[in-house]
mmCIF file of C-alpha atoms and ligand atoms in Angstrom:
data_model
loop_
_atom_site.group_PDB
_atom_site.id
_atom_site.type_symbol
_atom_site.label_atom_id
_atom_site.label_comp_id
_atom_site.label_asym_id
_atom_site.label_seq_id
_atom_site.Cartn_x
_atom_site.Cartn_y
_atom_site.Cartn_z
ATOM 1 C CA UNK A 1 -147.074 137.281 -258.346
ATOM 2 C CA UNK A 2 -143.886 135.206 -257.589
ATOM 3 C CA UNK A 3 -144.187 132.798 -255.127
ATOM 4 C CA UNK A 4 -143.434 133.776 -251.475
ATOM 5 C CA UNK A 5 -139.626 131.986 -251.185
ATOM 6 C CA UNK A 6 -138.885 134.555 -254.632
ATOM 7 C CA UNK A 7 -140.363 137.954 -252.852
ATOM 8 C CA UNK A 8 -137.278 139.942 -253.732
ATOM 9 C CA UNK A 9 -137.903 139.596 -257.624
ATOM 10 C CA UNK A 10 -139.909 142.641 -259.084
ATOM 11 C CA UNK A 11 -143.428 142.428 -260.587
ATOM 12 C CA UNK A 12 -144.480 144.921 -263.162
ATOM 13 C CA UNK A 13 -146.288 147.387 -260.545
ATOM 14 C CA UNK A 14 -142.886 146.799 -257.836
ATOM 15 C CA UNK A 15 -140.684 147.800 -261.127
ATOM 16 C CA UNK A 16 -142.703 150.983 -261.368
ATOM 17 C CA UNK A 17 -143.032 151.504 -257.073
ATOM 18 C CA UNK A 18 -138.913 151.164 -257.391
ATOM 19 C CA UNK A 19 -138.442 153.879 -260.133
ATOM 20 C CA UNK A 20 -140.824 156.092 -258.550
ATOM 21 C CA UNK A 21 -138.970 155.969 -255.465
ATOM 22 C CA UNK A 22 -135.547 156.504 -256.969
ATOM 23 C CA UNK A 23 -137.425 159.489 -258.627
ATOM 24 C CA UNK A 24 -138.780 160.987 -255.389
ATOM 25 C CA UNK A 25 -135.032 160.751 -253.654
ATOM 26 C CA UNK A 26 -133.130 161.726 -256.519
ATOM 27 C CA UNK A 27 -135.007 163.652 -258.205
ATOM 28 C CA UNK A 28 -132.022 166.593 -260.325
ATOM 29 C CA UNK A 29 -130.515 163.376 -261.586
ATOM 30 C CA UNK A 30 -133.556 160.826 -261.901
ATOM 31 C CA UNK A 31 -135.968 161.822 -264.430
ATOM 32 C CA UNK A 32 -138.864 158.921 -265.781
ATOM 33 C CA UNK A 33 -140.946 158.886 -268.887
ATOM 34 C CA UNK A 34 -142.616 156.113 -271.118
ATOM 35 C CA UNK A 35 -141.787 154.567 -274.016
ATOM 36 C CA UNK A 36 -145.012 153.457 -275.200
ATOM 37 C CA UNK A 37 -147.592 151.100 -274.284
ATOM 38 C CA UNK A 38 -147.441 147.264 -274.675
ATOM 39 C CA UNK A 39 -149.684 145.185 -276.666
ATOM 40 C CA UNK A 40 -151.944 144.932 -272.817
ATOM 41 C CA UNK A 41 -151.459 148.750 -272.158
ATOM 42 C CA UNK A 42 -148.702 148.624 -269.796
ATOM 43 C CA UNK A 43 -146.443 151.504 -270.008
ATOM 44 C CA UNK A 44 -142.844 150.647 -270.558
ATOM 45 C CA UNK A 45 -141.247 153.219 -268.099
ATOM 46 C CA UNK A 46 -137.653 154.759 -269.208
ATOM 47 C CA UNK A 47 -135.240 156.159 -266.661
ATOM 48 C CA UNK A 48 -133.192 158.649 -267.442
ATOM 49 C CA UNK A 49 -130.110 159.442 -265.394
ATOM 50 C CA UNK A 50 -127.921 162.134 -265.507
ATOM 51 C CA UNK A 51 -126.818 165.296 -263.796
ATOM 52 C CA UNK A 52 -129.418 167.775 -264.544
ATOM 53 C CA UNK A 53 -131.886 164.748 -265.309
ATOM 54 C CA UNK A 54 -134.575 167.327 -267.210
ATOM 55 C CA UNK A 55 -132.256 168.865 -269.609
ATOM 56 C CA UNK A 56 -130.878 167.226 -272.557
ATOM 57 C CA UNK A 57 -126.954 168.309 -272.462
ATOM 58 C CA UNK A 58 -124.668 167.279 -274.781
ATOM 59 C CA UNK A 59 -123.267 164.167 -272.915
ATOM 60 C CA UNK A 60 -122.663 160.517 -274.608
ATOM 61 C CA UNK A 61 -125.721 158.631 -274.245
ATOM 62 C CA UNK A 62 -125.774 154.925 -273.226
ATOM 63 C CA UNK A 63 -128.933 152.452 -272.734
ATOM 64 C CA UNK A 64 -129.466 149.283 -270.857
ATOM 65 C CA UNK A 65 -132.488 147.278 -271.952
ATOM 66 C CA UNK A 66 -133.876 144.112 -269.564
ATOM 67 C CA UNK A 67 -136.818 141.644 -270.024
ATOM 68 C CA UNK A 68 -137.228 141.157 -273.766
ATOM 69 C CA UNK A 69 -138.036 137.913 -272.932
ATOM 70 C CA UNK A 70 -140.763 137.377 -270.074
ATOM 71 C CA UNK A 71 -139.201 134.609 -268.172
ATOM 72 C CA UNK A 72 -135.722 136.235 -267.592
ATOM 73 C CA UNK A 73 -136.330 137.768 -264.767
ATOM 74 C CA UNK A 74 -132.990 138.172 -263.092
ATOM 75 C CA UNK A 75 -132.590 140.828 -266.056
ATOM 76 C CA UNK A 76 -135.042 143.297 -264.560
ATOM 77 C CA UNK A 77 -133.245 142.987 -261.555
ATOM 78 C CA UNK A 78 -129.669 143.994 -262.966
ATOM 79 C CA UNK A 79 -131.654 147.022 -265.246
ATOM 80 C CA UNK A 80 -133.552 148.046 -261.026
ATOM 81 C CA UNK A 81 -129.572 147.844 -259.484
ATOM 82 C CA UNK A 82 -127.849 149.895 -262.666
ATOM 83 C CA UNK A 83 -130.948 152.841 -261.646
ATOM 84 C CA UNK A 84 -130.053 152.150 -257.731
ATOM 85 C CA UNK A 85 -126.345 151.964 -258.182
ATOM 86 C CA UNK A 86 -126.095 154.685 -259.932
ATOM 87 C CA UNK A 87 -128.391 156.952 -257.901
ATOM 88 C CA UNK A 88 -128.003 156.543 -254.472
ATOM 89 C CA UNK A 89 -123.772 156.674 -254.660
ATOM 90 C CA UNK A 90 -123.925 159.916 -256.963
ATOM 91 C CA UNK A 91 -122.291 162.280 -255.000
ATOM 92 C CA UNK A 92 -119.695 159.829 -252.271
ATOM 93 C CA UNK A 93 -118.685 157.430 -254.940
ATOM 94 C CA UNK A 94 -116.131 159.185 -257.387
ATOM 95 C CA UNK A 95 -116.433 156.747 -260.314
ATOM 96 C CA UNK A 96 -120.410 156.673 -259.768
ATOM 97 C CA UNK A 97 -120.561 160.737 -260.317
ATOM 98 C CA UNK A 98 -118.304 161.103 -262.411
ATOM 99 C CA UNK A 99 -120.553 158.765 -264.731
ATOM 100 C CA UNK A 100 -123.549 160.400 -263.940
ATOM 101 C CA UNK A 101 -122.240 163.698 -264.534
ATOM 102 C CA UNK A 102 -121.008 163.044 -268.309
ATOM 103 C CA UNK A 103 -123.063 160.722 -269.019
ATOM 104 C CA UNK A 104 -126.884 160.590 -269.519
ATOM 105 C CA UNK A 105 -127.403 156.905 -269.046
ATOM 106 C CA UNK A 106 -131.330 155.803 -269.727
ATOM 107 C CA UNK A 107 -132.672 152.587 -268.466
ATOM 108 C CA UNK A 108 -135.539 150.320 -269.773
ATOM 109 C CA UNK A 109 -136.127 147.743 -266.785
ATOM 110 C CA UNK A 110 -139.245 146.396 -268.344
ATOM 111 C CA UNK A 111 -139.138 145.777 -272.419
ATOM 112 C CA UNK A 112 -142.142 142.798 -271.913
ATOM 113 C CA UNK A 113 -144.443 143.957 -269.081
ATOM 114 C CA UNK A 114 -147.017 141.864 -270.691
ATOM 115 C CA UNK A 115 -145.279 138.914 -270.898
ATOM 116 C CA UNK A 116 -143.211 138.995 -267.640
ATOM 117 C CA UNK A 117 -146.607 139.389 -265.881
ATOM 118 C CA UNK A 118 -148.348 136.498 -267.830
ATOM 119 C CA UNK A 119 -145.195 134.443 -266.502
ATOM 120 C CA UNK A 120 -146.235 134.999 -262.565
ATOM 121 C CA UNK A 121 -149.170 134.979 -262.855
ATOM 122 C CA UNK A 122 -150.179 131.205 -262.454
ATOM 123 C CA UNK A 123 -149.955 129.033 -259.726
ATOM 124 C CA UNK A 124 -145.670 128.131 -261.140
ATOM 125 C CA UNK A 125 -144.084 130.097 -263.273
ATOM 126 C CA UNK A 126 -145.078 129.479 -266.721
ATOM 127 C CA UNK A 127 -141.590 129.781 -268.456
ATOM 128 C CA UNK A 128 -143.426 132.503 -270.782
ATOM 129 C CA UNK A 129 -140.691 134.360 -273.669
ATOM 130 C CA UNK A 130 -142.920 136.148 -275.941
ATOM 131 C CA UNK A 131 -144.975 139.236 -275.836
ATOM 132 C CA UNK A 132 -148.755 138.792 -275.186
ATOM 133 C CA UNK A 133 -150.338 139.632 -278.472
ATOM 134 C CA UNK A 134 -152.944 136.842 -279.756
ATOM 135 C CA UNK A 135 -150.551 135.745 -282.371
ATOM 136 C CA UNK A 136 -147.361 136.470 -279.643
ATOM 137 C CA UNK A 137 -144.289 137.652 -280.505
ATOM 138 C CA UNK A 138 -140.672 137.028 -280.271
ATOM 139 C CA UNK A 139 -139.473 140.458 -279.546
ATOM 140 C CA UNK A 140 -136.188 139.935 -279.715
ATOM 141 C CA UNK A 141 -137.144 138.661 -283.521
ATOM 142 C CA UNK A 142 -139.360 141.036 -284.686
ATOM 143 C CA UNK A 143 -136.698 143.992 -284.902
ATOM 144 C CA UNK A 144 -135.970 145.727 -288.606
ATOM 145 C CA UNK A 145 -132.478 145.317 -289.435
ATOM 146 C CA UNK A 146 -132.608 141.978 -291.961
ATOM 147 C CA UNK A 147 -135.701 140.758 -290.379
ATOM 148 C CA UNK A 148 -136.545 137.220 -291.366
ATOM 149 C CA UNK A 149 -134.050 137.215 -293.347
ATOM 150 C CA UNK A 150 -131.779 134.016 -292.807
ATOM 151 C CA UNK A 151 -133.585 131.151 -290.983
ATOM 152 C CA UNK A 152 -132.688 132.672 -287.511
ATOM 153 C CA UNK A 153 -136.188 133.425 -286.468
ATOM 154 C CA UNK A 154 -139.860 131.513 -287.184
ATOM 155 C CA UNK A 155 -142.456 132.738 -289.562
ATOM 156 C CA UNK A 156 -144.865 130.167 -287.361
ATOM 157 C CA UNK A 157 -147.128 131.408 -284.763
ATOM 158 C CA UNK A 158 -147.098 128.893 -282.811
ATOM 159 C CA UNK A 159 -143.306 128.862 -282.304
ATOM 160 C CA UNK A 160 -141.349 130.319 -279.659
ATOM 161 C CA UNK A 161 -139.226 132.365 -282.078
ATOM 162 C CA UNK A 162 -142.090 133.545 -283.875
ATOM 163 C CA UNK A 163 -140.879 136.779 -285.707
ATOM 164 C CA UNK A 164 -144.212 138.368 -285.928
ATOM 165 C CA UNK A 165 -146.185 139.678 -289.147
ATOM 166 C CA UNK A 166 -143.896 142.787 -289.915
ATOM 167 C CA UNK A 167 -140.846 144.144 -288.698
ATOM 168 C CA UNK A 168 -141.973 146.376 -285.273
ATOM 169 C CA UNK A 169 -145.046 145.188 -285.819
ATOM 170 C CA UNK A 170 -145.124 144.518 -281.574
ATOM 171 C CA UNK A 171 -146.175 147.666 -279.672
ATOM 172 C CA UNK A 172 -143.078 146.562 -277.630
ATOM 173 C CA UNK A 173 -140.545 146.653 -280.122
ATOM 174 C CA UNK A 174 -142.388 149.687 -282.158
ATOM 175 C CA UNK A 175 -141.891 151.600 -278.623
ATOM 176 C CA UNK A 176 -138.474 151.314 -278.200
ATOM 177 C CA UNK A 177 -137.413 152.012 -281.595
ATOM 178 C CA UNK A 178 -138.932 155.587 -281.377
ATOM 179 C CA UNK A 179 -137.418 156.134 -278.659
ATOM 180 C CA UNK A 180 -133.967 155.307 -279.635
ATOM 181 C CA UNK A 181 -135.027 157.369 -283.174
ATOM 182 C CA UNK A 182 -136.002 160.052 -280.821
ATOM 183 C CA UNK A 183 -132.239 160.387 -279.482
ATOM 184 C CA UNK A 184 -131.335 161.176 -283.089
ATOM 185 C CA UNK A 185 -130.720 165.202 -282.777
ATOM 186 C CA UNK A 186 -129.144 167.536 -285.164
ATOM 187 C CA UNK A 187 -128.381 164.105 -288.134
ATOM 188 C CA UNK A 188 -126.569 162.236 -285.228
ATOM 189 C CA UNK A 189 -127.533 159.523 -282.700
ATOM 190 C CA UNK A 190 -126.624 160.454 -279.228
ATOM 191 C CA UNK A 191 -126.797 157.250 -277.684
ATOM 192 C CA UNK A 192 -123.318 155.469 -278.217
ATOM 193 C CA UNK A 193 -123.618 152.341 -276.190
ATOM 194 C CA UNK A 194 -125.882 149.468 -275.356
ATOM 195 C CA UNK A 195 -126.380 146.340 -273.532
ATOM 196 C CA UNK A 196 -129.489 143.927 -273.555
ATOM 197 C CA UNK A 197 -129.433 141.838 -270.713
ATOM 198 C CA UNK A 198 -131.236 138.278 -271.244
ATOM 199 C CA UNK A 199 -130.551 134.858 -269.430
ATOM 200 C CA UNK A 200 -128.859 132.439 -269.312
ATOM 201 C CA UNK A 201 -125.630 131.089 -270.225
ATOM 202 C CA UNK A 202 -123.851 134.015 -268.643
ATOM 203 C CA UNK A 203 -122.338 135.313 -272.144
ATOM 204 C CA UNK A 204 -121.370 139.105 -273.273
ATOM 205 C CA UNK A 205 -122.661 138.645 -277.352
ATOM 206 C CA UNK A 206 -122.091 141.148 -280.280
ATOM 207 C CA UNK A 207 -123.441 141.554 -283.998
ATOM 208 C CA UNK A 208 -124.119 140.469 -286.385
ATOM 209 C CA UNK A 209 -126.238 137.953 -285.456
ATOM 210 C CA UNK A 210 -127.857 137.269 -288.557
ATOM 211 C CA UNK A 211 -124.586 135.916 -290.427
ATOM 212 C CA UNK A 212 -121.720 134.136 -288.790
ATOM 213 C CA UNK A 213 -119.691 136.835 -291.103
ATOM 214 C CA UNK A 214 -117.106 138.485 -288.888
ATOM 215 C CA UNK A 215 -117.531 141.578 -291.837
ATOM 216 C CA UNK A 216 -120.496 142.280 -293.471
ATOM 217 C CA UNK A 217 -122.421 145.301 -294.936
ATOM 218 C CA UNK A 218 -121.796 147.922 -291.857
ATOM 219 C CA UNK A 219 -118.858 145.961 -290.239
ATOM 220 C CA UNK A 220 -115.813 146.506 -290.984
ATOM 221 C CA UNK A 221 -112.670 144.510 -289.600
ATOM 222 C CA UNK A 222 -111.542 147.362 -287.457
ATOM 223 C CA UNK A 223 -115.395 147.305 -286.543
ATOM 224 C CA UNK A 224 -115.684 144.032 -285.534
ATOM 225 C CA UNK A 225 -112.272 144.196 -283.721
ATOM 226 C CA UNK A 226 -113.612 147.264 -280.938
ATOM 227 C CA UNK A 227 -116.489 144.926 -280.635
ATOM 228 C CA UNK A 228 -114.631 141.739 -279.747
ATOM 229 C CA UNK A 229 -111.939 143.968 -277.843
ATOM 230 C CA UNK A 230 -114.465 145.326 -275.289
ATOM 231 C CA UNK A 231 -116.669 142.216 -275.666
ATOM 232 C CA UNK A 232 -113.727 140.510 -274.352
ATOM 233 C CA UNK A 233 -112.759 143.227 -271.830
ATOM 234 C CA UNK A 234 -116.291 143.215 -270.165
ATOM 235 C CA UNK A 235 -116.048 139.431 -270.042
ATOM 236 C CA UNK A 236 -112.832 139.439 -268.335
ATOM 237 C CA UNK A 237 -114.721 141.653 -265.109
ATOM 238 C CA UNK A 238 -117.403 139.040 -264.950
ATOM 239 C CA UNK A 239 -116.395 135.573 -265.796
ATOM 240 C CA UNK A 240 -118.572 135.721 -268.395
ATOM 241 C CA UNK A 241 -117.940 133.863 -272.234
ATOM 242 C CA UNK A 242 -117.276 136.350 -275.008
ATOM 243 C CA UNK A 243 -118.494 135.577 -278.907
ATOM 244 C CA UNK A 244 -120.281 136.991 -281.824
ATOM 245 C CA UNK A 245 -123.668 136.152 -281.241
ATOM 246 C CA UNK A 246 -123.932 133.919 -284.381
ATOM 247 C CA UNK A 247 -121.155 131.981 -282.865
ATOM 248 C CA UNK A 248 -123.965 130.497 -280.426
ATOM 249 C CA UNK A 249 -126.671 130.227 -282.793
ATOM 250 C CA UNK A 250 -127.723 132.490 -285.995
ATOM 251 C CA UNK A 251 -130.937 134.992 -285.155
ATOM 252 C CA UNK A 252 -132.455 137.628 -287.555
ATOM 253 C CA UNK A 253 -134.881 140.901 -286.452
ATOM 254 C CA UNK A 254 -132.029 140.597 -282.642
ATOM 255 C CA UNK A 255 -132.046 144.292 -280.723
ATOM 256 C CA UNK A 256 -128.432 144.286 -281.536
ATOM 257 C CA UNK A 257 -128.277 144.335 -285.208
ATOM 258 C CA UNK A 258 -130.710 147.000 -285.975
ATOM 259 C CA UNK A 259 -129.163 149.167 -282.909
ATOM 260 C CA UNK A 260 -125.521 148.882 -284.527
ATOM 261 C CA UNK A 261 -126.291 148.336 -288.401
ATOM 262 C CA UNK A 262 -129.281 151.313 -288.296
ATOM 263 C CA UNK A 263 -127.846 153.817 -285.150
ATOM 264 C CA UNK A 264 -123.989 153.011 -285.396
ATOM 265 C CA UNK A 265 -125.039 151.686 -281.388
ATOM 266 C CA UNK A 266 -121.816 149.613 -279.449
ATOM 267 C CA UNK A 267 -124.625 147.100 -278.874
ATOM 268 C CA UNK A 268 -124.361 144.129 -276.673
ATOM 269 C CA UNK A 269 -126.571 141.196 -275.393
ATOM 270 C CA UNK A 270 -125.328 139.795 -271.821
ATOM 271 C CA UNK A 271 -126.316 136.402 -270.859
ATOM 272 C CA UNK A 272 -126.703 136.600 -267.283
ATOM 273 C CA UNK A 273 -126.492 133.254 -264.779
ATOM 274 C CA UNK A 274 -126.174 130.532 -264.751
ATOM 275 C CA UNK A 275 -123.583 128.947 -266.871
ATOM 276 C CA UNK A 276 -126.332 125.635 -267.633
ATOM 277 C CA UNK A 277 -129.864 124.666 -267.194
ATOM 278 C CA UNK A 278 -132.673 123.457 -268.659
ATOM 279 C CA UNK A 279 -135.961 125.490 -267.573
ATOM 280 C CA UNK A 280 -135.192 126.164 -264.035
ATOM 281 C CA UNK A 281 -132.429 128.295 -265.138
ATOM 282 C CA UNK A 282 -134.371 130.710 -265.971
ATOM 283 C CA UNK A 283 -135.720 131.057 -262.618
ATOM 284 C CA UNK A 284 -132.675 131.200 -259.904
ATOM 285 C CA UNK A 285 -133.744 131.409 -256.275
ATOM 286 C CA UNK A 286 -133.700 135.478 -255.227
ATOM 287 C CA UNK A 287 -130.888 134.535 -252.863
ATOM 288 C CA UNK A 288 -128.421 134.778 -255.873
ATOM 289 C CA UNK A 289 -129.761 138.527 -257.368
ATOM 290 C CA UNK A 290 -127.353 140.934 -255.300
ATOM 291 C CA UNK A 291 -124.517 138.754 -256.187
ATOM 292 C CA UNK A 292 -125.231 138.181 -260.092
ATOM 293 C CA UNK A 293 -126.376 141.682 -260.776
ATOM 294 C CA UNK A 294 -123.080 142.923 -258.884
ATOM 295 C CA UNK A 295 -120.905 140.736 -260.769
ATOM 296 C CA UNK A 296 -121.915 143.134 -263.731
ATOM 297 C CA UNK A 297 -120.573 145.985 -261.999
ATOM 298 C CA UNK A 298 -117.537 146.728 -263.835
ATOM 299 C CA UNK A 299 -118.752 145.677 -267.013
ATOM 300 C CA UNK A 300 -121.327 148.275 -267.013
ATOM 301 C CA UNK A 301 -118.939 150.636 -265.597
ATOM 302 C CA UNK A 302 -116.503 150.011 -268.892
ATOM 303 C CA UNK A 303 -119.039 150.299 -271.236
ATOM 304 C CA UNK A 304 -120.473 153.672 -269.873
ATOM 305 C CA UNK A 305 -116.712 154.646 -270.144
ATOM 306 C CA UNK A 306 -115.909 153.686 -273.735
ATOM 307 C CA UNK A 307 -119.280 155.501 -274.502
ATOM 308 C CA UNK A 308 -116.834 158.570 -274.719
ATOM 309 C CA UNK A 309 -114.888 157.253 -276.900
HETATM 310 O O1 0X9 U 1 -132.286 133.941 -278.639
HETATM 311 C C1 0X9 U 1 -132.183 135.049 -278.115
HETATM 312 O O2 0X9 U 1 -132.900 135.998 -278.398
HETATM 313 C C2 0X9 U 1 -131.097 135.281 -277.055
HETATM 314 N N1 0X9 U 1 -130.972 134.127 -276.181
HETATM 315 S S1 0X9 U 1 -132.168 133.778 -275.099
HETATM 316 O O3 0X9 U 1 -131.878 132.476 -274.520
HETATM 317 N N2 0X9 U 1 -132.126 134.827 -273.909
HETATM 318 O O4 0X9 U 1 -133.425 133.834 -275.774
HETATM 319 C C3 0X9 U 1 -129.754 135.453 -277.744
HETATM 320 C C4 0X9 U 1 -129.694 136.612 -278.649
HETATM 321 C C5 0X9 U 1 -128.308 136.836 -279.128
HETATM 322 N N3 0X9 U 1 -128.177 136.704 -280.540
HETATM 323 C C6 0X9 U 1 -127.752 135.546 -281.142
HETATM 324 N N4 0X9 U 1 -127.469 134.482 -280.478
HETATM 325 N N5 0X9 U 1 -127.589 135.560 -282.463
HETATM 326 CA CA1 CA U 2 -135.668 132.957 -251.568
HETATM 327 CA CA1 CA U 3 -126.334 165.672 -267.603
HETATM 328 CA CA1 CA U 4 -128.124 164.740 -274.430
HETATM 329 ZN ZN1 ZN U 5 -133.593 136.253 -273.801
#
């Protein structure tokens, strides 16, 4: 569990308590399912929201992912205030309905139960990343688009970006990419837009990630220039740093490369806060969640917007 002074971070079984709630008091616009299972057997809950949660209309399709990594806590936190946000002011806040009635916005809180519950459950936190297989993962490595293919990721099980044996080859990863397949109806992808929330450095990130290419096979210039525009838009609302992700360092098998390159998905990472840090940054005091999952607000709110675009 986290230690007393952090109470108002989420465990695995809290996550699920917190979506079943928002099901039970919402439940035409709150509608949960599972991805999959995790290497451990967790399910990885998905939230759907969305006027008439339980049928699919056609409405532009956005998804916010949190916790690849099992130490990045706050990121759970920001996926558990998008589903209360966007819940409980449907129906008094204008901007809130009006997003969850053209909109069907799904939420993955949890993308590493395994991992983020290995990470409490000492007697500190462990600073745990990967998933919990017996050769553990790098999820956020382990993805299909140009996996392993440019020195961005390890082929070394004992390293912390350890890529894994095959692409998907984590029940994690393998999870969420049927379900994003799944949202393919009729030859086209109805899910438009995407952020992956990690910490910390508090950046907004697009692709590619796997060349520091601006173009590239399935990026044009005018491509790469509605990236960077609403990269830097969103990054103007929080204070936040905006690059190509290969700017910071060069990864291969990233979420956001196989969501853009394979599903045509607007697909962002946000590094959340703080700015610096060694370990410890990973692990702000609770005090600090309402404030640095708000600051996020807008962003979210401009992505979920240029999902009709
Ligand atoms: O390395 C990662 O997976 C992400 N950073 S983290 O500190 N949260 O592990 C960054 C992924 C963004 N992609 C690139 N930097 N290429
Ligand atoms: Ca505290
Ligand atoms: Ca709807
Ligand atoms: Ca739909
Ligand atoms: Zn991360």
């Amino acid at each position: 569990d986290f230690p007393p002074e952090d109470s108002d971070y989420h465990t695995y079984s809290e996550t699920i308590s917190e979506i079943e709630e928002a099901a039970a008091q919402h439940s035409e616009i709150v509608d949960s399912t599972s991805a999959g299972r995790s290497a451990q057997g967790r399910d990885i809950p998905v939230v759907k929201i969305s006027d008439n949660a339980g049928t699919d209309e056609n409405e532009p399709e956005v998804l916010f992912t949190c916790n690849q990594h099992a130490r990045e806590h706050l990121t759970t936190e920001m996926c558990l205030h998008i589903l209360r946000r966007y819940t409980d002011n449907h129906g008094s806040d204008p901007e809130i309905t009006n997003a969850v009635d053209n909109r069907e916005i799904w939420i993955i809180p949890m993308v590493n139960p395994d991992g983020a519950t290995y990470d409490v459950s000492g007697d500190g936190y462990r600073g745990w990343r990967r998933n919990r297989e017996s050769e553990p993962v790098d999820l956020n490595r382990n993805w299909g688009y140009k996996w392993g293919c440019c020195g961005g990721s390890s082929g070394d099980p004992s390293q912390p970006t350890y890529r894994g044996p095959a692409p998907f080859s984590a029940p994690e990863t393998a999870s969420i990419k049927d379900f994003v397949e799944s949202r393919e109806l009729g030859g086209q992808q109805r899910i438009t837009a995407h952020i992956d929330f990690h910490s910390f450095s508090e950046l907004v990130l697009w692709p590619y990630g796997y060349t520091t290419a601006e173009t590239a096979p399935g990026m044009t210039r005018e491509q790469y220039r509605r990236f960077a525009e609403l990269g830097n838009a969103m990054a103007g609302s929080n204070g936040y740093t905006p690059m190509q992700s290969s700017d910071l360092y060069v990864t291969d098998g990233s979420v956001n490369d196989w969501m853009w390159a394979e599903h045509g998905i607007l697909s962002f990472t946000f590094e959340m806060y703080p700015s610096s840090g060694g370990i410890d940054g990973f692990y702000p005091p609770d005090e600090v969640i309402q404030r640095e999952t708000a600051r996020n607000d807008e962003a979210v709110a401009m992505l979920l917007n240029e999902a009709g675009a």
